[in-house]
PDB file of C-alpha atoms in Angstrom:
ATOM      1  CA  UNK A   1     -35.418 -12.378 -14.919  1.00 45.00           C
ATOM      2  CA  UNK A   2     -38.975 -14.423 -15.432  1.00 51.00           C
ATOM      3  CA  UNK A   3     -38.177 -14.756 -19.370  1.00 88.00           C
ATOM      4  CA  UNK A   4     -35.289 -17.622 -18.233  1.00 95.00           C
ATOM      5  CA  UNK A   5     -36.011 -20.970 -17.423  1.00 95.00           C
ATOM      6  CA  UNK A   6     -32.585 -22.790 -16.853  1.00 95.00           C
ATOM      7  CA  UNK A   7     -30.459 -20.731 -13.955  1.00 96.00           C
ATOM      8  CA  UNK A   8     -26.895 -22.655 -13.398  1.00 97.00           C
ATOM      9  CA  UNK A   9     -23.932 -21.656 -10.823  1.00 97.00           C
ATOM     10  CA  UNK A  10     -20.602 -22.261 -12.363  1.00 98.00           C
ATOM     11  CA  UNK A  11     -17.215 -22.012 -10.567  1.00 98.00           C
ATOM     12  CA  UNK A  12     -14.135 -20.990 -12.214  1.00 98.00           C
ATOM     13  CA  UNK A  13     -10.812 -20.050 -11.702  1.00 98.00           C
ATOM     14  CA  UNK A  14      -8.671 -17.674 -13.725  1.00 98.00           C
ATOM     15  CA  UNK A  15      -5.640 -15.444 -13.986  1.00 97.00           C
ATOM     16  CA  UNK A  16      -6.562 -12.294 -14.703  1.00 97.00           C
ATOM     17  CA  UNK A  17      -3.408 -10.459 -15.233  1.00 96.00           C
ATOM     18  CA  UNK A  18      -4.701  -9.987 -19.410  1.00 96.00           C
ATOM     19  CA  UNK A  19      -7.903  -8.858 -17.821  1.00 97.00           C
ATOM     20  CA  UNK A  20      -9.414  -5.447 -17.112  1.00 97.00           C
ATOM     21  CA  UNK A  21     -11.698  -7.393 -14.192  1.00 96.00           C
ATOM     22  CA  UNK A  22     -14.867  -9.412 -14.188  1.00 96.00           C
ATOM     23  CA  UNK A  23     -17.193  -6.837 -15.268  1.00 94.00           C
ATOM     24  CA  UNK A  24     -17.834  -6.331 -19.234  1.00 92.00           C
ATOM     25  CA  UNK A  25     -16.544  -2.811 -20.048  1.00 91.00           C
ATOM     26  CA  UNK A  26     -17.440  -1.951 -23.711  1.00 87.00           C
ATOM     27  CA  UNK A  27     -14.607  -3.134 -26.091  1.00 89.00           C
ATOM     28  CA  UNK A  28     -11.911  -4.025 -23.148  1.00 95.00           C
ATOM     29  CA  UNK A  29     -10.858  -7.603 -22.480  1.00 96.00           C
ATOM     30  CA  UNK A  30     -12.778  -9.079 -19.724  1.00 97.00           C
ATOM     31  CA  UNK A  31     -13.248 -12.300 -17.803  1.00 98.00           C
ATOM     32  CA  UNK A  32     -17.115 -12.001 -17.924  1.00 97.00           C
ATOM     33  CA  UNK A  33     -16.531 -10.449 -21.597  1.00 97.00           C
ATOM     34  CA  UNK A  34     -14.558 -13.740 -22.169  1.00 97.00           C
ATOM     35  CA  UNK A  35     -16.840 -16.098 -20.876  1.00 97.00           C
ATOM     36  CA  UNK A  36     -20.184 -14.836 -23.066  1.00 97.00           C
ATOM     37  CA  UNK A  37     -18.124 -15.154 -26.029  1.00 96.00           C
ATOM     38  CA  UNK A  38     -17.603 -19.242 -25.207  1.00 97.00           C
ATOM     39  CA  UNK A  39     -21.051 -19.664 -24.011  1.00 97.00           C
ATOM     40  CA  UNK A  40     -21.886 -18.248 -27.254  1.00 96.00           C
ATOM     41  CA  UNK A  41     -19.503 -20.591 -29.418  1.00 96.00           C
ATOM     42  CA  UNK A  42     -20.811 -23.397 -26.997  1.00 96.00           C
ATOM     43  CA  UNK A  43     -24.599 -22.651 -28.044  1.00 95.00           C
ATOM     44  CA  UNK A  44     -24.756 -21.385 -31.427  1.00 94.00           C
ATOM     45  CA  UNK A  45     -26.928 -18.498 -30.186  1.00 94.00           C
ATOM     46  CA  UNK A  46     -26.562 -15.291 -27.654  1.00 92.00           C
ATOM     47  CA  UNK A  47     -29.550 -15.797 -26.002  1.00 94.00           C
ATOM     48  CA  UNK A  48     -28.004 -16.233 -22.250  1.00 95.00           C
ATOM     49  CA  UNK A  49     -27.585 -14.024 -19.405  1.00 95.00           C
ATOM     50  CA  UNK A  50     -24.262 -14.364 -17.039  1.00 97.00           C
ATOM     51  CA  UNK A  51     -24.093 -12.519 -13.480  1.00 96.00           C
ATOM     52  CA  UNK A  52     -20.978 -12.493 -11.534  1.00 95.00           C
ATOM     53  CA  UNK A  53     -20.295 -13.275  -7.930  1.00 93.00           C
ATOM     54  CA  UNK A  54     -18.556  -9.577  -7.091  1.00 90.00           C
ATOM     55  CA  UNK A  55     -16.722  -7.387  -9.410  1.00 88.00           C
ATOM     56  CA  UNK A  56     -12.987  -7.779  -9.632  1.00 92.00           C
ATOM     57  CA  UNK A  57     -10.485  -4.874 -10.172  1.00 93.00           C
ATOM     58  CA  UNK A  58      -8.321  -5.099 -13.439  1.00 96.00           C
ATOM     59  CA  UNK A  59      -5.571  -8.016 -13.526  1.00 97.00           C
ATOM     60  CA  UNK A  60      -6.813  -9.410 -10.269  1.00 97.00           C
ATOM     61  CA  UNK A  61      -7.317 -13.385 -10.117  1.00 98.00           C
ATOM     62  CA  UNK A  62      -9.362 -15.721  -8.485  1.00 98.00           C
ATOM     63  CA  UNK A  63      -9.347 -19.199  -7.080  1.00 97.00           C
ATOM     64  CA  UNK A  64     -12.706 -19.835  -6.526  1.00 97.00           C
ATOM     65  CA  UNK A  65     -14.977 -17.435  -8.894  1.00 97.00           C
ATOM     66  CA  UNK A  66     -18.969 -17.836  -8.705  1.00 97.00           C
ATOM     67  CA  UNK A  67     -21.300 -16.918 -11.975  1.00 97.00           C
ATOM     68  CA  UNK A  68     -24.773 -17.305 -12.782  1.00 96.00           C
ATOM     69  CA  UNK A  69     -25.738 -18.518 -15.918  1.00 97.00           C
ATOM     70  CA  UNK A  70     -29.412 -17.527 -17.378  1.00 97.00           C
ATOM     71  CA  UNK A  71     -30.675 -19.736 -20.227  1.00 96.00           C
ATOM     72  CA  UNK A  72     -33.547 -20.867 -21.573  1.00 95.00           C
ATOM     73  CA  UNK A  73     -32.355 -24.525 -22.282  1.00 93.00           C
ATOM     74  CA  UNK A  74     -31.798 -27.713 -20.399  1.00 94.00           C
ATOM     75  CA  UNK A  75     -27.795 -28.585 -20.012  1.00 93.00           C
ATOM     76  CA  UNK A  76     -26.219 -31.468 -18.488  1.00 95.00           C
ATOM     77  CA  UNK A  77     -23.892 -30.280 -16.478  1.00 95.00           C
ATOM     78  CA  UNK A  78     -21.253 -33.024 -16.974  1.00 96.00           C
ATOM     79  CA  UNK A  79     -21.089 -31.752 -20.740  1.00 96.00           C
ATOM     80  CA  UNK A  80     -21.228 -28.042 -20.583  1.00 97.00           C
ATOM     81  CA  UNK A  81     -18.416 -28.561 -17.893  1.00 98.00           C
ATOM     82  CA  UNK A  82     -16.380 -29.995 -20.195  1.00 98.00           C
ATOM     83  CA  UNK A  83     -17.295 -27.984 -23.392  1.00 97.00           C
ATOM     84  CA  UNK A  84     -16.313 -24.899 -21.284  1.00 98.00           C
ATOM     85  CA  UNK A  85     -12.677 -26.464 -20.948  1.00 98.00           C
ATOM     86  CA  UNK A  86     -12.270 -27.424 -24.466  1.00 97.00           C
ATOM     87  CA  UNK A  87     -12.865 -23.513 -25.303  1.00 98.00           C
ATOM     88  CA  UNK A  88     -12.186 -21.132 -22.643  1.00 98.00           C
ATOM     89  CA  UNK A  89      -8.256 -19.556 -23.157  1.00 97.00           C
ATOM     90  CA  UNK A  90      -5.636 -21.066 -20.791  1.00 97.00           C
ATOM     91  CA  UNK A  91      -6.445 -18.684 -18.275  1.00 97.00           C
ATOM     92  CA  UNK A  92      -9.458 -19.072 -17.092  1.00 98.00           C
ATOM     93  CA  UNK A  93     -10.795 -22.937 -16.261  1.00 98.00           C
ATOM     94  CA  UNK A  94     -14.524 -24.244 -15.147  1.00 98.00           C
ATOM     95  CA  UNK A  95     -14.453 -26.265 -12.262  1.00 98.00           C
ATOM     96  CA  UNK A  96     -18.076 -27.214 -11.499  1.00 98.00           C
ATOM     97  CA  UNK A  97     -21.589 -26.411 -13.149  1.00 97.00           C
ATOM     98  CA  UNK A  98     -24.325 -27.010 -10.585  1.00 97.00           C
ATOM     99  CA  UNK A  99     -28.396 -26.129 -11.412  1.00 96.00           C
ATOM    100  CA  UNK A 100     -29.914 -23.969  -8.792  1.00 95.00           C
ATOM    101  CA  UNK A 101     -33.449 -22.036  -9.552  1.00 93.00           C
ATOM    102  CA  UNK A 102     -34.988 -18.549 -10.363  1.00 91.00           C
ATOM    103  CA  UNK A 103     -35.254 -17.743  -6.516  1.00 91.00           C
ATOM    104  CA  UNK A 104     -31.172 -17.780  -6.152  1.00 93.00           C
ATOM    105  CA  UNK A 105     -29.734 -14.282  -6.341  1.00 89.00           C
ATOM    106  CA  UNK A 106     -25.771 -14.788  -6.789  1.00 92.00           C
ATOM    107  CA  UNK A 107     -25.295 -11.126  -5.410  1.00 84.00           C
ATOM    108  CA  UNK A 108     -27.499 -11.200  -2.236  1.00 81.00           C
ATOM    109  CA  UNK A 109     -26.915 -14.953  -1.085  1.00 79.00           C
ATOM    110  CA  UNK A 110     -23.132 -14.472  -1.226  1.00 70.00           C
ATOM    111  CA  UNK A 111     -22.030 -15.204   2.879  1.00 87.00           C
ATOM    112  CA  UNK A 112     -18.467 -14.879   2.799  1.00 95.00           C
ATOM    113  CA  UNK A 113     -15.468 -13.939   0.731  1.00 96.00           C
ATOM    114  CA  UNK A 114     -11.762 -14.751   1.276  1.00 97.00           C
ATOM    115  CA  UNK A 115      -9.591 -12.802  -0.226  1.00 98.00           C
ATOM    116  CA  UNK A 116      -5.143 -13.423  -0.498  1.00 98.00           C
ATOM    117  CA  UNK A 117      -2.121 -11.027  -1.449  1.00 98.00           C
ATOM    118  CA  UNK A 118       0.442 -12.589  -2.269  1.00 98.00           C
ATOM    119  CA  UNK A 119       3.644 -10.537  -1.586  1.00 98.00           C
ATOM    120  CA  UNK A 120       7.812 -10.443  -0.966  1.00 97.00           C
ATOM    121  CA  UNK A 121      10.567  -8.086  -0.408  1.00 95.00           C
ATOM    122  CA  UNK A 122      14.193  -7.366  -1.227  1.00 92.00           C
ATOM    123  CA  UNK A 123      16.265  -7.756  -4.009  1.00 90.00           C
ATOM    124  CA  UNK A 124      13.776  -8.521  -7.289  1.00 90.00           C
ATOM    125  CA  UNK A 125      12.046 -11.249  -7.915  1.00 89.00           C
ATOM    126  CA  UNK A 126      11.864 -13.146 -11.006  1.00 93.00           C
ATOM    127  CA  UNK A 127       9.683 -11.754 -13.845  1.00 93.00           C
ATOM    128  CA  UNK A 128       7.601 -14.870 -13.560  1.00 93.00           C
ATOM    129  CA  UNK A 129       5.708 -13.455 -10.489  1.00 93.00           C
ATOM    130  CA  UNK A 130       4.798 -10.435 -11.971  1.00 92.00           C
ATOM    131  CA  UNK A 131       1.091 -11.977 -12.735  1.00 94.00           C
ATOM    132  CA  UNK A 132       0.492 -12.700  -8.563  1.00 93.00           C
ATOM    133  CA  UNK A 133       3.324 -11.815  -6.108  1.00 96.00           C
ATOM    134  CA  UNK A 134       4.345  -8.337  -5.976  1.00 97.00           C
ATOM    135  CA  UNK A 135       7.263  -7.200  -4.877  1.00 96.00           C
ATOM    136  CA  UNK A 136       7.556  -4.430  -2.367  1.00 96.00           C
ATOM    137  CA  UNK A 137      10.965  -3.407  -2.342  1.00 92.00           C
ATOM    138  CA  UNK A 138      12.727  -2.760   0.826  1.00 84.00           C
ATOM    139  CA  UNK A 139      12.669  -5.130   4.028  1.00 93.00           C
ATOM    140  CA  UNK A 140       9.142  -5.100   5.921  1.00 96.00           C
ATOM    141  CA  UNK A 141       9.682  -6.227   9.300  1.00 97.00           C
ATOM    142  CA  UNK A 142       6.871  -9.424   8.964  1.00 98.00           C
ATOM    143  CA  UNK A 143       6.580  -9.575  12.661  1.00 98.00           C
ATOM    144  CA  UNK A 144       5.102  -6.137  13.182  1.00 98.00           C
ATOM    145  CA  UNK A 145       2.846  -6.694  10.230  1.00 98.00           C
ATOM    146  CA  UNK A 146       1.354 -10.010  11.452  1.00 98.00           C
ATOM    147  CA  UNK A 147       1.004  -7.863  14.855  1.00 98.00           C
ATOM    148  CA  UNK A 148      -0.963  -5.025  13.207  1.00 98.00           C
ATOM    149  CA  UNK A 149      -3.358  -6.917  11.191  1.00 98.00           C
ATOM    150  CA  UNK A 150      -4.708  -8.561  14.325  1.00 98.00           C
ATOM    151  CA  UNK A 151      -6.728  -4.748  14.454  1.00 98.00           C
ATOM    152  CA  UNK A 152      -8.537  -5.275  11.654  1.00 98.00           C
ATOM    153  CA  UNK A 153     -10.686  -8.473  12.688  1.00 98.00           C
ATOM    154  CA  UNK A 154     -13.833  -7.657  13.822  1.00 97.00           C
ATOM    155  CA  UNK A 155     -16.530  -4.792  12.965  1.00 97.00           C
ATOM    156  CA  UNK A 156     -15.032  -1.683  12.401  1.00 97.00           C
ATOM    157  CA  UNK A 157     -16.470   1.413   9.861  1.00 97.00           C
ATOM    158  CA  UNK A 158     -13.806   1.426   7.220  1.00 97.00           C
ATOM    159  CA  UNK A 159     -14.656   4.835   5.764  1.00 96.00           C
ATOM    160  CA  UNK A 160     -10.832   5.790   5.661  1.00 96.00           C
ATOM    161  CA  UNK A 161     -10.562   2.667   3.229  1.00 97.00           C
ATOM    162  CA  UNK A 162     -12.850   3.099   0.634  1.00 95.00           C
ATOM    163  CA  UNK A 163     -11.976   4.555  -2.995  1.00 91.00           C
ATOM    164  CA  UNK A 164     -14.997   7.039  -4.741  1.00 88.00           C
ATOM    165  CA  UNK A 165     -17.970   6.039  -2.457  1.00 89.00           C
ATOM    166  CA  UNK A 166     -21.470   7.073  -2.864  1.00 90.00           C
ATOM    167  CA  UNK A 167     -24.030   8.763  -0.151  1.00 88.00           C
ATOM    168  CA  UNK A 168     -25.238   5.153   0.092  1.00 91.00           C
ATOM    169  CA  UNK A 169     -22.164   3.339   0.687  1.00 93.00           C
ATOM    170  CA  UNK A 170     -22.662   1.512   4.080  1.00 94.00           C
ATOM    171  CA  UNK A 171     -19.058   1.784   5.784  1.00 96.00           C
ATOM    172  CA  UNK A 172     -19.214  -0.335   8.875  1.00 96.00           C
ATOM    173  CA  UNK A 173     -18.066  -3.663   7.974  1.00 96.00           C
ATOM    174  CA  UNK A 174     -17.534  -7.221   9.954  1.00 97.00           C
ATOM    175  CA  UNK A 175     -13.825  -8.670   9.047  1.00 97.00           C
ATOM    176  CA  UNK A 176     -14.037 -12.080  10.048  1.00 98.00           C
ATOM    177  CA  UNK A 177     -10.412 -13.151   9.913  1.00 98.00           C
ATOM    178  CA  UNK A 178      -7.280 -11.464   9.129  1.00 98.00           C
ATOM    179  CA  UNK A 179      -3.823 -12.878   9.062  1.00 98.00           C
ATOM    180  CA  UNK A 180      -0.445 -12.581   7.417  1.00 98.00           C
ATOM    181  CA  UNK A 181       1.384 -15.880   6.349  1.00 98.00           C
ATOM    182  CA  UNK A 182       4.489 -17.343   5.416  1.00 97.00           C
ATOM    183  CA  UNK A 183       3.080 -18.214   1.520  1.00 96.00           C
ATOM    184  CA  UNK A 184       2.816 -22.103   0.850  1.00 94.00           C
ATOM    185  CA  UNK A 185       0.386 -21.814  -1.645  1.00 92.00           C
ATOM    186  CA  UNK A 186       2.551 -20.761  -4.806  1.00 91.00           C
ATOM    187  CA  UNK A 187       6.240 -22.745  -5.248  1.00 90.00           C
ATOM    188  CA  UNK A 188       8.643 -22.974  -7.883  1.00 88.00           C
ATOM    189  CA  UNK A 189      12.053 -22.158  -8.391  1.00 87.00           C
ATOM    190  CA  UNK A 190      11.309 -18.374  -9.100  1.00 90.00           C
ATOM    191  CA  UNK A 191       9.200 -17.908  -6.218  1.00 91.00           C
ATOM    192  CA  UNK A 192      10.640 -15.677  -3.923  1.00 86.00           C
ATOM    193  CA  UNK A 193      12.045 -17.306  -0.875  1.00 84.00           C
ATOM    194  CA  UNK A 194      10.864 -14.397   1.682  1.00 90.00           C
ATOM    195  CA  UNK A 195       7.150 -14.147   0.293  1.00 96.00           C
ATOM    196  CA  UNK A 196       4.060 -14.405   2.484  1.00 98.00           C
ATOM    197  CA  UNK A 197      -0.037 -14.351   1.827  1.00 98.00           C
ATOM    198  CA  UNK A 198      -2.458 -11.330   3.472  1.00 98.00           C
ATOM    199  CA  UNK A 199      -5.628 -13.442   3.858  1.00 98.00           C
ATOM    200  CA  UNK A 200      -8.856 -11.689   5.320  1.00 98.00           C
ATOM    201  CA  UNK A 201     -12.650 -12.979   5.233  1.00 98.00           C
ATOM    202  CA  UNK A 202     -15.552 -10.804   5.185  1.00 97.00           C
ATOM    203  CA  UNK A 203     -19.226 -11.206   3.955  1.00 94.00           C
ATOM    204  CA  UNK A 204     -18.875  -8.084   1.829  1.00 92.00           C
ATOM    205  CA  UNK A 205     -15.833  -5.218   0.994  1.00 95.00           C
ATOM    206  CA  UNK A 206     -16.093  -2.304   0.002  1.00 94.00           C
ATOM    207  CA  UNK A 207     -14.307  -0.916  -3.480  1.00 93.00           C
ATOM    208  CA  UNK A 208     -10.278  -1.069  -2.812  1.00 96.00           C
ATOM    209  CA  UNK A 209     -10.953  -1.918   1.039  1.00 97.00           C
ATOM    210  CA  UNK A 210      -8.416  -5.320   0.718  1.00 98.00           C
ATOM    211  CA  UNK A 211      -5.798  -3.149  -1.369  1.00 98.00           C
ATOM    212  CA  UNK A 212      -6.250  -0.430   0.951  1.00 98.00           C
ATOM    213  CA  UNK A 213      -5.557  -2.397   4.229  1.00 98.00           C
ATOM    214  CA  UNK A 214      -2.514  -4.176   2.682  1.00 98.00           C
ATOM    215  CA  UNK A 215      -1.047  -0.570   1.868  1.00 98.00           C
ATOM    216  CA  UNK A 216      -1.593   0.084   5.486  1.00 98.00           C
ATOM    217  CA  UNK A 217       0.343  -3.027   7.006  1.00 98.00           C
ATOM    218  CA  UNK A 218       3.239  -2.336   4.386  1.00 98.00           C
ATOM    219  CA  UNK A 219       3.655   1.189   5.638  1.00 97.00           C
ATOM    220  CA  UNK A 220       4.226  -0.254   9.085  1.00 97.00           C
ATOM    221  CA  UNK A 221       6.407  -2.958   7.673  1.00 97.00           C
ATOM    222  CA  UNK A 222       8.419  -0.575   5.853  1.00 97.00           C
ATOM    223  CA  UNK A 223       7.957   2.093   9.219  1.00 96.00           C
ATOM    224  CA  UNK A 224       5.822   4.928   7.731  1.00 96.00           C
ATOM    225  CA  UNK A 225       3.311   4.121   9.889  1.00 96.00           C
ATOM    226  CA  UNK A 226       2.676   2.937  13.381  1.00 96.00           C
ATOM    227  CA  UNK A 227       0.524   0.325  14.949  1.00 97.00           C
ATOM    228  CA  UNK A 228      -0.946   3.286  16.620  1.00 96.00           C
ATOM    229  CA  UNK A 229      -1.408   5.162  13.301  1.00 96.00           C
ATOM    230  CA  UNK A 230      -3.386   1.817  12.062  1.00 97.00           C
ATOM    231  CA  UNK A 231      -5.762   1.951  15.458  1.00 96.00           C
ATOM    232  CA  UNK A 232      -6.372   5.465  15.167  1.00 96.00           C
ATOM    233  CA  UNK A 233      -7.598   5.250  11.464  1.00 96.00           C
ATOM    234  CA  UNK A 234     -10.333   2.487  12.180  1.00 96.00           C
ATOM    235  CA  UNK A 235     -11.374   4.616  15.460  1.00 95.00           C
ATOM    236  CA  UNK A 236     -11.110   7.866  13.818  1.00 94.00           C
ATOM    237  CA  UNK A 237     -13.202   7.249  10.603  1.00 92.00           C
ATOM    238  CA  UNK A 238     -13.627  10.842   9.723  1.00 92.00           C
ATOM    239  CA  UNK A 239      -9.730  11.307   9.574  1.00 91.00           C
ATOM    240  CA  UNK A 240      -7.660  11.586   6.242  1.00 91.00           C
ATOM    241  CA  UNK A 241      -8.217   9.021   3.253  1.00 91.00           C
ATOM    242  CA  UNK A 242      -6.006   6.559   3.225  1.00 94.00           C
ATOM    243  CA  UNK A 243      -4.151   6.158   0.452  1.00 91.00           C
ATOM    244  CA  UNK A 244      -1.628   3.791  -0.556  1.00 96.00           C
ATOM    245  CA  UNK A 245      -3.477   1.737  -2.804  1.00 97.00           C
ATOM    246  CA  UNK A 246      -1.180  -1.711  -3.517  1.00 97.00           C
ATOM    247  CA  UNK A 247      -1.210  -2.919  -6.937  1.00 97.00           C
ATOM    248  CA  UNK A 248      -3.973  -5.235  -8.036  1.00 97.00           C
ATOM    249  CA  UNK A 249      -2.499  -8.011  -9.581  1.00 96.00           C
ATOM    250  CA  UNK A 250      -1.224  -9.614  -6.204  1.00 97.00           C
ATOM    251  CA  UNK A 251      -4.616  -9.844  -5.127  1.00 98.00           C
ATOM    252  CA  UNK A 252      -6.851 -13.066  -5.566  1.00 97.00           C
ATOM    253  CA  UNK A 253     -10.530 -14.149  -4.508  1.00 97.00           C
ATOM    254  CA  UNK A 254      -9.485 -17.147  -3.049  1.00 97.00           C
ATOM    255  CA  UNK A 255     -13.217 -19.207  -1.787  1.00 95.00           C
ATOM    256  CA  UNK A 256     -16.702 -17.619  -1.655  1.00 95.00           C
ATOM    257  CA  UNK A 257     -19.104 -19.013   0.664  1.00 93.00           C
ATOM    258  CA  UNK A 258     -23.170 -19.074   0.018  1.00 90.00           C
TER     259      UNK A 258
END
């Protein structure tokens, strides 16, 4: 890290349904893959660094995405702002470049993350909301749901949703909000009419935690599970995985905190 001399946060937002995640994975499309190829275009040269905020699953989006930017160059940020815009695909747009110093760590000063899932029921929706709002089917009774996600605020060791964790993995975590609401965020005339927004805040998840505790409150909306059944698996940690994983792409990081 001492061989860099110019360290600069940059927020962006992107869709990331054409994206297998942040993270660069070897010849698959990614956001972070996507990004080193502009600053590269931008600067004539490779000789950069980028480090995201958190890893994001495939074809999950983000609102408010955080990145680190390693260079050994002096960049106003007015102008890399805007070169980033002129070249980055439609999918994925800078919103601020701010300088910060060597002593910043983008993993470790992270303070909180909000996460959304946008999702609906009934008949199905228009193709258009494929990339964000998925659609579960079946009626979910909303009112239960909002009932049983009051359970998850707080601290709470979230062992039973976790996917493939290590002997390090530390499971208790603090969920510092957790609601489910009727979705204003997204309109249009294809957005579904009955469609509603799971938004929780932590200061750190664990791998498929979010996806993992929406799965939960749709079982109850859809009554495969109980509000009892949801208490039970945060009390009883050492009980049976859960394991109705919701798809990714409804999911979006929607404002991290440092």
């Amino acid at each position: 890290m001492a061989r860099w001399t110019h360290f600069y946060l940059i927020r962006i937002e992107f869709l990331g349904f054409r994206y297998h995640g942040w993270q660069k994975q070897g010849e698959l499309k990614t956001v972070q893959g996507q990004l080193d190829k502009t600053f590269g275009h931008i600067f004539g040269h490779t000789e950069h660094r980028t480090l995201g905020c958190s890893r994001t699953d495939a074809k999950v989006s983000a609102d408010d995405f955080v990145l680190e930017l390693f260079i050994n160059e002096f960049i106003e940020n007015d102008e890399l702002l805007a070169k980033l815009n002129d070249n980055l695909p439609q999918d994925i747009r800078a919103k601020s470049v701010t300088p910060t110093d060597a002593d910043f760590n983008i993993i470790q000063n992270s303070k909180i993350k909000e996460y959304h899932y946008t999702f609906c029921f009934g008949e199905k929706s228009h193709p258009f909301n494929a990339p964000f709002i998925i659609n579960f089917g079946k009626h979910l009774n909303i009112e239960l749901m909002q009932e049983a996600v009051k359970l998850f605020k707080g601290t709470h060791n979230f062992k039973r949703y976790v996917s493939h964790p290590t002997e390090n993995t530390i499971f208790e975590r603090e969920v510092l909000t957790a609601t489910i609401e009727k979705n204003t965020k997204l309109s249009g005339n294809f957005i579904a009419e009955n469609s509603y927004i799971f938004k929780v805040s932590s200061k750190g998840f664990l791998r498929y935690q979010v996806r993992l505790m929406m799965g939960a409150l749709v079982d109850i909306g859809r009554g495969d599970w109980t509000i009892e059944q949801l208490k039970e698996s945060l009390e009883n940690f050492e009980g049976p995985q859960c394991k109705h994983i919701v798809p990714s792409s409804g999911l979006n990081l929607h404002r991290v905190e440092f």
